[in-house]
Backbone as numpy.savetxt, mean C-alpha at the origin, in Angstrom:
# Nx Ny Nz CAx CAy CAz Cx Cy Cz
-20.98 -39.18 9.80 -21.82 -37.98 9.80 -20.95 -36.74 9.80
-19.77 -36.88 9.16 -18.91 -35.70 9.01 -19.28 -34.96 7.73
-19.13 -33.66 7.79 -19.51 -32.84 6.64 -18.36 -32.74 5.65
-18.68 -32.62 4.38 -17.62 -32.40 3.39 -17.00 -31.02 3.59
-15.70 -30.87 3.27 -15.08 -29.56 3.47 -15.71 -28.50 2.57
-15.74 -27.30 3.07 -16.30 -26.20 2.27 -15.23 -25.78 1.26
-15.57 -25.82 -0.02 -14.55 -25.50 -1.03 -14.25 -24.00 -1.06
-13.08 -23.69 -1.58 -12.76 -22.29 -1.79 -13.29 -21.86 -3.14
-13.85 -20.69 -3.19 -14.33 -20.18 -4.47 -13.19 -19.49 -5.19
-13.33 -19.33 -6.48 -12.29 -18.66 -7.27 -12.23 -17.18 -6.95
-11.18 -16.54 -7.46 -11.02 -15.09 -7.27 -12.24 -14.38 -7.86
-12.74 -13.43 -7.12 -13.91 -12.69 -7.60 -15.23 -13.32 -7.17
-15.13 -14.46 -6.48 -16.34 -15.12 -5.97 -16.19 -15.33 -4.48
-17.31 -15.37 -3.80 -17.26 -15.61 -2.37 -18.22 -16.74 -2.03
-17.99 -17.36 -0.89 -18.78 -18.51 -0.50 -20.00 -18.05 0.29
-21.17 -18.36 -0.25 -22.39 -18.09 0.50 -22.84 -19.42 1.09
-22.75 -19.51 2.41 -23.07 -20.78 3.06 -24.58 -20.94 3.17
-25.07 -22.06 2.63 -26.50 -22.35 2.73 -26.69 -23.64 3.52
-27.72 -23.65 4.33 -28.01 -24.83 5.15 -28.54 -25.95 4.25
-28.16 -27.16 4.58 -28.59 -28.31 3.83 -29.48 -29.16 4.74
-30.38 -29.96 4.16 -31.27 -30.76 5.03 -30.51 -31.62 6.05
-29.33 -32.17 5.67 -28.63 -33.04 6.63 -27.75 -32.23 7.59
-28.01 -30.91 7.68 -27.31 -30.01 8.60 -25.86 -29.71 8.24
-25.40 -30.19 7.10 -24.07 -29.83 6.65 -24.14 -28.51 5.90
-23.26 -27.57 6.23 -23.27 -26.33 5.46 -22.72 -26.59 4.06
-23.40 -26.09 3.08 -22.84 -26.20 1.74 -22.56 -24.80 1.21
-21.60 -24.75 0.31 -21.12 -23.47 -0.17 -21.60 -23.22 -1.58
-22.20 -22.09 -1.77 -22.60 -21.68 -3.10 -21.70 -20.50 -3.45
-20.92 -20.64 -4.54 -20.02 -19.55 -4.92 -20.81 -18.47 -5.65
-20.81 -17.29 -5.07 -21.53 -16.18 -5.69 -20.53 -15.08 -6.03
-20.80 -14.32 -7.11 -19.87 -13.25 -7.48 -19.76 -12.21 -6.38
-18.56 -11.69 -6.20 -18.35 -10.64 -5.21 -19.06 -9.37 -5.63
-19.44 -8.62 -4.64 -20.04 -7.32 -4.90 -18.93 -6.28 -4.73
-17.88 -6.43 -5.55 -16.75 -5.52 -5.42 -17.11 -4.14 -5.94
-17.06 -3.17 -5.06 -17.32 -1.80 -5.50 -15.98 -1.15 -5.80
-15.95 -0.28 -6.80 -14.69 0.40 -7.10 -14.25 1.25 -5.91
-12.96 1.38 -5.76 -12.41 2.15 -4.65 -12.42 3.62 -5.03
-13.34 4.37 -4.48 -13.44 5.79 -4.81 -12.76 6.61 -3.72
-11.69 7.33 -4.08 -11.00 8.12 -3.05 -11.92 9.19 -2.47
-11.92 9.31 -1.15 -12.68 10.37 -0.50 -11.73 11.50 -0.16
-12.22 12.70 -0.18 -11.38 13.85 0.15 -10.87 13.72 1.58
-9.55 13.83 1.75 -8.98 13.75 3.08 -8.69 12.33 3.55
-8.98 11.35 2.69 -8.73 9.95 3.03 -7.90 9.28 1.95
-7.07 8.35 2.36 -6.33 7.54 1.41 -6.99 6.18 1.33
-7.40 5.77 0.13 -8.14 4.52 -0.01 -7.37 3.50 -0.83
-7.31 2.28 -0.33 -6.67 1.20 -1.07 -7.60 -0.01 -1.09
-7.56 -0.74 -2.19 -8.37 -1.93 -2.35 -7.61 -3.11 -1.76
-8.21 -3.82 -0.82 -7.51 -4.95 -0.20 -8.27 -6.25 -0.42
-7.52 -7.34 -0.55 -8.11 -8.67 -0.73 -8.47 -9.21 0.65
-9.70 -9.64 0.80 -10.12 -10.17 2.10 -10.06 -11.70 2.08
-10.20 -12.30 3.25 -10.14 -13.75 3.37 -11.25 -14.42 2.58
-12.35 -13.73 2.38 -13.48 -14.31 1.65 -13.18 -14.44 0.17
-12.10 -13.80 -0.31 -11.78 -13.84 -1.73 -12.26 -12.59 -2.44
-13.03 -11.77 -1.74 -13.51 -10.53 -2.34 -12.60 -9.37 -1.93
-12.71 -8.30 -2.68 -11.92 -7.11 -2.36 -12.80 -6.09 -1.66
-12.20 -5.33 -0.78 -12.94 -4.23 -0.18 -12.06 -3.00 -0.16
-12.69 -1.87 -0.01 -11.98 -0.61 -0.02 -11.72 -0.20 1.41
-10.44 0.03 1.74 -10.13 0.50 3.08 -9.62 1.93 2.99
-10.28 2.83 3.71 -9.88 4.23 3.67 -9.38 4.66 5.05
-8.25 5.33 5.04 -7.69 5.87 6.28 -7.45 7.35 6.12
-7.64 8.12 7.20 -7.45 9.57 7.10 -6.01 9.90 6.68
-5.88 10.86 5.78 -4.55 11.31 5.37 -3.95 12.18 6.48
-2.63 12.16 6.58 -1.98 13.11 7.47 -2.08 14.47 6.80
-2.37 15.48 7.60 -2.52 16.81 7.03 -1.16 17.31 6.53
-1.18 17.88 5.34 0.06 18.39 4.75 -0.17 19.85 4.40
0.47 20.74 5.14 0.26 22.17 4.90 0.90 22.58 3.58
2.22 22.44 3.49 2.89 22.80 2.25 4.22 22.06 2.19
4.84 22.10 1.03 6.13 21.43 0.85 7.21 22.48 0.67
8.38 22.20 1.23 9.51 23.10 1.03 10.12 22.86 -0.34
10.55 23.94 -1.00 11.23 23.80 -2.28 12.47 22.95 -2.08
12.88 22.13 -3.04 12.31 21.96 -4.39 11.21 20.91 -4.44
10.60 20.59 -3.32 9.55 19.57 -3.31 8.22 20.15 -3.77
7.41 19.29 -4.37 6.10 19.72 -4.85 5.04 18.80 -4.27
3.85 19.35 -4.04 2.76 18.57 -3.50 2.22 17.65 -4.60
2.07 16.38 -4.28 1.42 15.47 -5.22 0.63 14.47 -4.39
0.03 13.49 -5.05 -0.76 12.49 -4.32 -0.12 11.11 -4.47
-0.12 10.34 -3.38 0.42 8.98 -3.48 -0.65 8.05 -4.04
-0.31 6.76 -4.15 -1.22 5.81 -4.81 -2.56 5.70 -4.08
-2.57 5.97 -2.78 -3.82 5.89 -2.02 -4.65 7.17 -2.17
-4.03 8.24 -2.67 -4.76 9.49 -2.86 -4.50 10.53 -1.80
-3.51 10.30 -0.93 -3.17 11.29 0.09 -2.13 12.26 -0.43
-2.20 13.52 0.00 -1.18 14.49 -0.42 0.16 14.16 0.21
1.20 14.17 -0.59 2.56 13.93 -0.10 3.50 14.94 -0.75
4.65 15.15 -0.14 5.67 15.99 -0.75 6.52 15.13 -1.66
6.54 15.46 -2.93 7.33 14.72 -3.90 8.60 15.52 -4.16
9.74 14.99 -3.73 10.98 15.74 -3.84 11.88 15.14 -4.91
12.45 15.98 -5.77 13.37 15.46 -6.77 14.61 14.88 -6.09
15.10 13.77 -6.60 16.30 13.19 -6.03 16.04 12.18 -4.94
14.78 12.03 -4.49 14.53 11.06 -3.43 14.29 9.68 -4.01
13.93 9.60 -5.30 13.77 8.29 -5.92 15.09 7.93 -6.59
15.58 6.73 -6.34 16.81 6.30 -6.99 18.03 6.69 -6.19
19.17 6.83 -6.89 20.43 7.07 -6.18 20.44 8.40 -5.45
21.21 8.46 -4.41 21.30 9.71 -3.65 22.12 10.73 -4.42
21.82 12.01 -4.22 22.58 13.05 -4.93 24.07 12.93 -4.59
24.90 13.09 -5.59 26.33 12.94 -5.35 26.92 14.28 -4.93
28.12 14.22 -4.36 28.80 15.46 -3.95 29.89 15.81 -4.95
29.86 15.14 -6.12 30.89 15.42 -7.13 30.80 16.88 -7.54
31.95 17.49 -7.71 31.97 18.89 -8.14 31.85 19.83 -6.96
31.88 19.30 -5.75 31.82 20.15 -4.57 33.14 19.97 -3.82
34.15 20.79 -4.14 35.49 20.57 -3.60 35.53 20.61 -2.08
34.64 21.38 -1.48 34.65 21.50 -0.03 34.42 20.13 0.62
33.47 19.38 0.05 33.15 18.07 0.61 34.26 17.08 0.29
34.77 17.13 -0.95 35.77 16.14 -1.37 37.08 16.25 -0.61
37.44 17.46 -0.15 38.74 17.63 0.48 38.70 17.35 1.98
37.51 17.05 2.52 37.41 16.82 3.96 37.95 15.43 4.31
38.91 15.37 5.22 39.51 14.09 5.63 39.33 13.94 7.15
39.19 12.76 7.71 38.87 11.55 6.97 37.40 11.57 6.53
37.05 10.74 5.57 35.69 10.76 5.03 34.71 10.20 6.07
33.56 10.82 6.17 32.57 10.43 7.17 31.60 9.41 6.57
31.73 8.15 6.95 30.87 7.11 6.37 29.57 6.92 7.15
29.46 7.55 8.30 28.30 7.28 9.15 26.99 7.62 8.44
26.98 8.74 7.75 25.76 9.16 7.08 25.36 8.16 6.00
26.37 7.59 5.34 26.12 6.59 4.32 25.38 5.39 4.88
25.80 4.93 6.05 25.20 3.75 6.65 23.74 4.00 7.00
23.41 5.20 7.41 22.03 5.50 7.77 21.13 5.52 6.55
21.70 5.82 5.40 20.89 5.89 4.19 20.82 4.57 3.45
21.47 3.53 3.97 21.50 2.25 3.28 20.20 1.51 3.52
19.59 1.04 2.43 18.35 0.29 2.56 18.56 -1.19 2.28
19.82 -1.64 2.23 20.07 -3.05 1.97 19.60 -3.88 3.15
18.91 -4.98 2.86 18.42 -5.83 3.96 19.56 -6.53 4.68
């Protein structure tokens, strides 16, 4: 009198459990009611996959951003929150080449380098 396991539905479908006469729950796979993730003003929204196999929209309040210091410009991140987008922050760090003051300083200070390292 053991029940058969409830199957997993495919992506985009969720399991609607229906009672069966022999008291075993059976699963009917129904399409998800996935609503598009609409960004709300002042909130950052991302679509997340839930355990049911359906997606839901999770919105969290954005941190308030008054203004950005030059040379940074205000833009929006993937969730829709305002962020300061600064040139030179993506990719390699700005070099000190052509700055004789920095190059002639001995001994070279490696401490700052270690703090900027993102190697695991």
